[in-house]
Protein backbone atom coordinates (compact mmCIF):
# COMPACT_ATOMS: atom_id res chain seq x y z
CA UNK A 1 0.00 0.00 0.00
CA UNK A 2 1.41 3.39 -1.00
CA UNK A 3 1.74 6.33 1.37
CA UNK A 4 -1.20 8.13 -0.24
CA UNK A 5 -3.40 5.06 0.09
CA UNK A 6 -2.46 4.64 3.73
CA UNK A 7 -3.31 8.29 4.41
CA UNK A 8 -6.67 7.96 2.66
CA UNK A 9 -7.35 4.77 4.60
CA UNK A 10 -6.64 6.60 7.84
CA UNK A 11 -9.04 9.40 6.93
CA UNK A 12 -11.75 6.89 6.03
CA UNK A 13 -11.24 5.00 9.29
CA UNK A 14 -11.54 8.21 11.31
CA UNK A 15 -14.64 9.26 9.39
CA UNK A 16 -16.28 5.87 9.89
CA UNK A 17 -15.61 5.99 13.62
CA UNK A 18 -17.47 9.32 13.69
CA UNK A 19 -20.40 8.25 11.51
CA UNK A 20 -20.91 5.06 13.56
CA UNK A 21 -21.96 7.24 16.52
CA UNK A 22 -25.59 8.26 15.88
CA UNK A 23 -25.61 10.67 18.82
CA UNK A 24 -22.60 12.55 17.47
CA UNK A 25 -24.15 12.81 14.01
CA UNK A 26 -27.42 14.04 15.52
CA UNK A 27 -25.50 16.60 17.57
CA UNK A 28 -23.83 17.85 14.40
CA UNK A 29 -27.23 18.58 12.87
CA UNK A 30 -29.12 19.79 15.93
CA UNK A 31 -26.59 21.86 17.88
CA UNK A 32 -25.91 24.57 15.24
CA UNK A 33 -29.62 25.17 14.61
CA UNK A 34 -30.43 25.12 18.33
CA UNK A 35 -27.51 27.39 19.22
CA UNK A 36 -28.34 29.94 16.51
CA UNK A 37 -31.98 30.02 17.66
CA UNK A 38 -31.25 30.26 21.39
CA UNK A 39 -28.59 32.96 21.04
CA UNK A 40 -30.74 34.93 18.61
CA UNK A 41 -33.90 34.78 20.72
CA UNK A 42 -31.97 35.43 23.93
CA UNK A 43 -30.16 38.49 22.64
CA UNK A 44 -33.28 39.69 20.83
CA UNK A 45 -35.02 40.10 24.20
CA UNK A 46 -32.75 43.00 25.03
CA UNK A 47 -33.89 46.42 23.83
CA UNK A 48 -31.65 47.70 21.04
CA UNK A 49 -30.90 51.07 22.64
CA UNK A 50 -27.18 51.25 22.10
CA UNK A 51 -26.00 49.39 25.19
CA UNK A 52 -24.24 46.80 23.03
CA UNK A 53 -21.18 47.65 20.93
CA UNK A 54 -22.36 45.92 17.75
CA UNK A 55 -23.09 46.70 14.14
CA UNK A 56 -26.44 45.41 12.96
CA UNK A 57 -29.31 44.26 15.14
CA UNK A 58 -28.58 42.62 18.47
CA UNK A 59 -30.62 39.56 17.46
CA UNK A 60 -28.58 39.10 14.26
CA UNK A 61 -25.27 39.38 16.10
CA UNK A 62 -26.67 36.95 18.68
CA UNK A 63 -27.40 34.43 15.94
CA UNK A 64 -23.90 34.89 14.52
CA UNK A 65 -22.50 34.32 18.00
CA UNK A 66 -24.55 31.13 18.31
CA UNK A 67 -23.26 29.83 14.98
CA UNK A 68 -19.64 30.55 15.92
CA UNK A 69 -20.07 28.89 19.31
CA UNK A 70 -21.66 25.76 17.86
CA UNK A 71 -18.97 25.43 15.21
CA UNK A 72 -16.09 25.92 17.64
CA UNK A 73 -17.52 23.63 20.33
CA UNK A 74 -18.35 20.80 17.92
CA UNK A 75 -15.02 20.97 16.09
CA UNK A 76 -13.18 21.13 19.42
CA UNK A 77 -14.91 18.00 20.69
CA UNK A 78 -14.18 16.20 17.41
CA UNK A 79 -10.51 17.16 17.72
CA UNK A 80 -10.51 15.86 21.28
CA UNK A 81 -11.94 12.52 20.17
CA UNK A 82 -9.33 12.32 17.40
CA UNK A 83 -6.56 12.59 19.99
CA UNK A 84 -8.19 10.08 22.32
CA UNK A 85 -8.54 7.67 19.41
CA UNK A 86 -4.91 8.26 18.42
CA UNK A 87 -3.75 7.34 21.90
CA UNK A 88 -5.28 3.88 21.53
CA UNK A 89 -4.73 3.13 17.85
CA UNK A 90 -2.02 5.08 16.05
CA UNK A 91 0.99 3.63 17.87
CA UNK A 92 -0.11 0.19 16.75
CA UNK A 93 -0.52 1.50 13.21
CA UNK A 94 3.03 2.88 13.37
CA UNK A 95 4.29 -0.55 14.43
CA UNK A 96 2.41 -2.03 11.45
CA UNK A 97 4.32 0.17 9.03
CA UNK A 98 2.42 3.45 8.87
CA UNK A 99 4.81 6.39 8.81
CA UNK A 100 4.38 9.24 11.26
CA UNK A 101 3.70 11.78 8.53
CA UNK A 102 0.89 9.60 7.17
CA UNK A 103 -0.74 9.28 10.58
CA UNK A 104 -0.44 13.03 11.19
CA UNK A 105 -1.89 13.80 7.75
CA UNK A 106 -4.83 11.46 8.30
CA UNK A 107 -5.72 12.87 11.71
CA UNK A 108 -5.37 16.52 10.73
CA UNK A 109 -7.17 16.04 7.42
CA UNK A 110 -10.04 14.51 9.39
CA UNK A 111 -10.15 17.57 11.67
CA UNK A 112 -10.08 19.87 8.63
CA UNK A 113 -12.91 17.99 6.91
CA UNK A 114 -14.95 17.90 10.13
CA UNK A 115 -14.47 21.66 10.59
CA UNK A 116 -15.65 22.27 7.03
CA UNK A 117 -18.73 20.06 7.50
CA UNK A 118 -19.64 21.78 10.77
CA UNK A 119 -19.07 25.13 9.05
CA UNK A 120 -21.49 24.21 6.27
CA UNK A 121 -24.17 23.06 8.72
CA UNK A 122 -23.76 26.21 10.85
CA UNK A 123 -23.87 28.46 7.77
CA UNK A 124 -27.12 26.84 6.64
CA UNK A 125 -28.59 27.18 10.14
CA UNK A 126 -27.55 30.83 10.28
CA UNK A 127 -28.93 31.58 6.81
CA UNK A 128 -32.26 30.05 7.79
CA UNK A 129 -32.63 32.21 10.90
CA UNK A 130 -31.30 35.69 10.04
CA UNK A 131 -33.86 38.24 8.91
CA UNK A 132 -32.20 39.13 5.60
CA UNK A 133 -30.29 36.88 3.19
CA UNK A 134 -26.58 36.60 3.97
CA UNK A 135 -24.81 38.96 1.58
CA UNK A 136 -21.57 36.98 1.48
CA UNK A 137 -22.35 33.34 2.33
CA UNK A 138 -18.94 32.07 1.20
CA UNK A 139 -17.22 34.55 3.53
CA UNK A 140 -19.54 33.51 6.36
CA UNK A 141 -18.65 29.87 5.76
CA UNK A 142 -14.93 30.75 5.66
CA UNK A 143 -15.17 32.46 9.05
CA UNK A 144 -17.04 29.54 10.58
CA UNK A 145 -14.62 27.01 9.09
CA UNK A 146 -11.71 28.98 10.55
CA UNK A 147 -13.39 28.96 13.96
CA UNK A 148 -13.85 25.20 13.64
CA UNK A 149 -10.26 24.69 12.55
CA UNK A 150 -8.86 26.67 15.47
CA UNK A 151 -10.92 24.75 18.02
CA UNK A 152 -10.39 21.43 16.28
CA UNK A 153 -6.66 21.90 16.80
CA UNK A 154 -7.25 23.12 20.35
CA UNK A 155 -9.23 19.93 20.96
CA UNK A 156 -6.17 17.90 19.98
CA UNK A 157 -4.06 19.85 22.47
CA UNK A 158 -6.65 19.39 25.23
CA UNK A 159 -6.85 15.69 24.43
CA UNK A 160 -3.11 15.36 24.99
CA UNK A 161 -3.30 16.69 28.56
CA UNK A 162 -6.87 15.69 29.48
CA UNK A 163 -7.61 12.45 27.59
CA UNK A 164 -11.10 12.01 29.01
CA UNK A 165 -14.19 12.36 26.84
CA UNK A 166 -16.54 13.95 29.38
CA UNK A 167 -14.08 16.26 31.15
CA UNK A 168 -12.33 17.27 27.94
CA UNK A 169 -15.62 17.99 26.17
CA UNK A 170 -16.89 20.12 29.05
CA UNK A 171 -13.64 22.08 29.13
CA UNK A 172 -13.81 22.79 25.40
CA UNK A 173 -17.46 23.87 25.57
CA UNK A 174 -16.69 26.25 28.45
CA UNK A 175 -13.65 27.65 26.62
CA UNK A 176 -15.67 28.18 23.45
CA UNK A 177 -18.45 29.92 25.40
CA UNK A 178 -16.13 32.30 27.27
CA UNK A 179 -14.06 32.91 24.15
CA UNK A 180 -17.24 33.71 22.23
CA UNK A 181 -18.31 36.31 24.79
CA UNK A 182 -15.07 38.19 24.24
CA UNK A 183 -15.19 37.69 20.49
CA UNK A 184 -18.82 38.71 19.97
CA UNK A 185 -18.30 42.44 20.40
CA UNK A 186 -21.55 42.60 22.35
CA UNK A 187 -19.78 44.35 25.19
CA UNK A 188 -17.49 47.36 25.01
CA UNK A 189 -14.29 45.53 25.92
CA UNK A 190 -11.02 47.07 24.73
CA UNK A 191 -9.81 45.78 21.36
CA UNK A 192 -6.38 45.29 22.91
CA UNK A 193 -7.97 42.51 25.00
CA UNK A 194 -10.51 41.00 22.61
CA UNK A 195 -7.99 40.60 19.77
CA UNK A 196 -6.32 37.84 21.79
CA UNK A 197 -9.52 35.76 21.86
CA UNK A 198 -9.00 32.93 19.34
CA UNK A 199 -12.55 33.37 18.02
CA UNK A 200 -12.38 37.15 17.70
CA UNK A 201 -11.21 37.25 14.10
CA UNK A 202 -13.39 34.39 12.75
CA UNK A 203 -16.36 36.00 14.53
CA UNK A 204 -15.59 39.34 12.87
CA UNK A 205 -15.40 37.65 9.46
CA UNK A 206 -18.80 36.02 9.92
CA UNK A 207 -20.37 39.20 11.29
CA UNK A 208 -19.09 41.32 8.40
CA UNK A 209 -20.32 38.72 5.90
CA UNK A 210 -23.81 38.61 7.44
CA UNK A 211 -24.29 42.29 8.29
CA UNK A 212 -22.40 44.06 5.49
CA UNK A 213 -22.14 41.32 2.87
CA UNK A 214 -18.37 41.72 2.57
CA UNK A 215 -15.18 39.86 3.43
CA UNK A 216 -13.31 41.19 6.47
CA UNK A 217 -9.89 40.99 4.86
CA UNK A 218 -8.29 42.77 7.82
CA UNK A 219 -9.27 39.83 10.04
CA UNK A 220 -8.36 37.05 7.61
CA UNK A 221 -4.60 36.99 8.20
CA UNK A 222 -4.89 37.18 12.02
CA UNK A 223 -7.38 34.27 11.92
CA UNK A 224 -4.97 32.22 9.80
CA UNK A 225 -2.17 33.16 12.22
CA UNK A 226 -4.18 31.71 15.11
CA UNK A 227 -4.76 28.58 13.05
CA UNK A 228 -1.00 28.22 12.57
CA UNK A 229 -0.35 29.02 16.21
CA UNK A 230 -2.57 26.16 17.39
CA UNK A 231 -1.30 23.80 14.69
CA UNK A 232 2.23 23.77 16.12
CA UNK A 233 1.44 22.52 19.65
CA UNK A 234 -1.20 20.11 18.33
CA UNK A 235 1.32 18.47 15.97
CA UNK A 236 3.87 18.27 18.80
CA UNK A 237 1.26 16.81 21.19
CA UNK A 238 0.08 14.25 18.65
CA UNK A 239 3.60 13.19 17.71
CA UNK A 240 4.53 12.77 21.36
CA UNK A 241 1.46 10.61 22.02
CA UNK A 242 2.19 8.32 19.08
CA UNK A 243 5.89 7.95 19.84
CA UNK A 244 5.41 7.43 23.59
CA UNK A 245 2.37 5.21 23.30
CA UNK A 246 0.27 7.81 25.11
CA UNK A 247 -0.54 5.54 28.04
CA UNK A 248 -0.78 7.76 31.08
CA UNK A 249 -3.14 5.59 33.07
mmCIF file of C-alpha atoms in Angstrom, residues 16 126 161 188 215 218 224 226:
data_model
loop_
_atom_site.group_PDB
_atom_site.id
_atom_site.type_symbol
_atom_site.label_atom_id
_atom_site.label_comp_id
_atom_site.label_asym_id
_atom_site.label_seq_id
_atom_site.Cartn_x
_atom_site.Cartn_y
_atom_site.Cartn_z
ATOM 1 C CA UNK A 16 -16.282 5.873 9.891
ATOM 2 C CA UNK A 126 -27.554 30.829 10.279
ATOM 3 C CA UNK A 161 -3.296 16.688 28.561
ATOM 4 C CA UNK A 188 -17.493 47.358 25.013
ATOM 5 C CA UNK A 215 -15.178 39.864 3.425
ATOM 6 C CA UNK A 218 -8.289 42.770 7.819
ATOM 7 C CA UNK A 224 -4.967 32.225 9.801
ATOM 8 C CA UNK A 226 -4.179 31.713 15.111
#
